[in-house]
Amino acid sequence: MSEDIDWDPVRELASRVEAGETLVLTPEVRDLLLRTARQVAIPESDAQAAIQDVAAATALLREARGRIREGSIRLNITEMRARDLVRAGDKAGARKLLMDLLAVEAVPLYREQVALALEDLD
């Protein structure tokens, strides 16, 4: 990806909202939501529409944070299992795990990491 990714601000904002803080749609928050939506493969039109309304923006925030969290967990578990298979001599099994993940993963950063793991198998 050409864009630097720092998801800590979106994680922090999501935590505050989950703790009961109301999302305030400042220009900075809107920019954060749009940037993060782009980084987690949420269509631009959906994100633009969502940042016009607090409830929709809150849902966008939760969706983005969910994609970050769930994708990270899937990636870590799959890479760990793939490494175990490679150590056991089953490169084909490791490749299948990674290809299966690539088939469902939407977040470009995680897709890149899966592609790199597949290259490492060669």
XYZ file of C-alpha atoms in Angstrom:
122
model
C 0.000 0.000 0.000
C 1.254 3.451 -0.798
C -0.467 5.075 2.189
C 1.002 4.893 5.692
C -1.376 3.099 7.991
C -1.841 3.961 11.650
C -5.037 2.481 13.008
C -4.399 3.476 16.617
C -6.530 6.658 16.367
C -9.515 4.741 14.992
C -9.091 2.057 17.660
C -8.965 4.729 20.369
C -12.017 6.514 18.978
C -13.949 3.244 18.726
C -13.046 2.401 22.326
C -14.304 5.772 23.527
C -17.554 5.374 21.587
C -18.015 1.843 22.950
C -17.515 3.274 26.438
C -20.471 5.585 25.866
C -18.929 8.707 24.384
C -20.989 10.237 21.584
C -19.176 10.478 18.269
C -18.649 14.105 17.286
C -18.237 14.583 13.545
C -15.439 17.132 13.475
C -13.496 17.580 10.234
C -10.681 15.512 11.777
C -13.029 12.658 12.701
C -14.571 12.711 9.236
C -11.095 12.582 7.673
C -10.115 9.708 9.960
C -13.254 7.763 9.076
C -12.825 8.327 5.338
C -9.142 7.396 5.403
C -9.779 4.294 7.468
C -12.745 3.240 5.329
C -10.500 3.417 2.267
C -7.826 1.378 4.040
C -10.269 -1.386 4.988
C -12.017 -1.567 1.598
C -15.277 0.143 2.477
C -16.595 1.816 -0.687
C -15.957 5.563 -0.828
C -19.611 6.290 -1.595
C -20.722 4.375 1.502
C -18.193 6.169 3.679
C -19.091 9.604 2.286
C -22.758 8.969 2.990
C -22.030 7.662 6.489
C -20.061 10.679 7.665
C -23.108 12.909 7.174
C -24.950 11.409 10.139
C -23.724 10.512 13.627
C -25.527 7.159 13.765
C -24.272 6.115 10.335
C -20.772 7.379 11.122
C -20.791 5.372 14.344
C -21.771 2.275 12.379
C -18.975 3.030 9.890
C -16.504 3.337 12.756
C -17.604 -0.003 14.178
C -17.414 -1.686 10.772
C -13.919 -0.335 10.117
C -12.693 -1.350 13.545
C -14.253 -4.782 13.090
C -12.500 -5.293 9.766
C -9.194 -4.286 11.328
C -9.621 -6.551 14.343
C -11.128 -9.583 12.637
C -8.740 -9.420 9.696
C -5.765 -9.221 12.010
C -6.936 -12.219 14.001
C -7.625 -14.256 10.840
C -4.233 -13.328 9.416
C -2.311 -14.175 12.576
C -4.036 -17.509 13.091
C -3.659 -18.489 9.447
C 0.022 -17.524 9.314
C 0.685 -19.485 12.501
C -1.083 -22.572 11.138
C 0.679 -22.211 7.787
C 4.080 -22.057 9.524
C 3.202 -25.195 11.477
C 2.277 -26.975 8.246
C 5.508 -25.896 6.563
C 7.517 -27.178 9.535
C 5.655 -30.477 9.202
C 6.579 -30.612 5.503
C 3.135 -29.746 4.145
C 3.717 -26.708 1.924
C 0.632 -27.541 -0.134
C -1.527 -27.418 2.990
C 0.040 -24.133 4.019
C -0.552 -22.704 0.556
C -4.216 -23.782 0.684
C -4.729 -22.079 4.052
C -3.249 -18.862 2.716
C -5.218 -19.031 -0.534
C -8.438 -19.626 1.427
C -7.691 -16.532 3.496
C -6.921 -14.509 0.398
C -10.325 -15.512 -1.001
C -12.185 -13.898 1.904
C -9.946 -11.059 3.088
C -11.001 -7.563 1.991
C -8.458 -5.364 3.803
C -5.707 -4.507 1.296
C -2.917 -4.463 3.906
C -3.808 -7.960 5.074
C -4.149 -9.162 1.471
C -0.617 -7.894 0.810
C 0.677 -9.746 3.853
C -0.979 -12.975 2.684
C 0.550 -12.509 -0.777
C 3.986 -12.086 0.821
C 3.467 -15.232 2.882
C 2.555 -17.097 -0.307
C 5.721 -15.813 -1.991
C 7.747 -17.061 0.962
C 6.441 -20.565 0.282
C 8.100 -20.589 -3.158
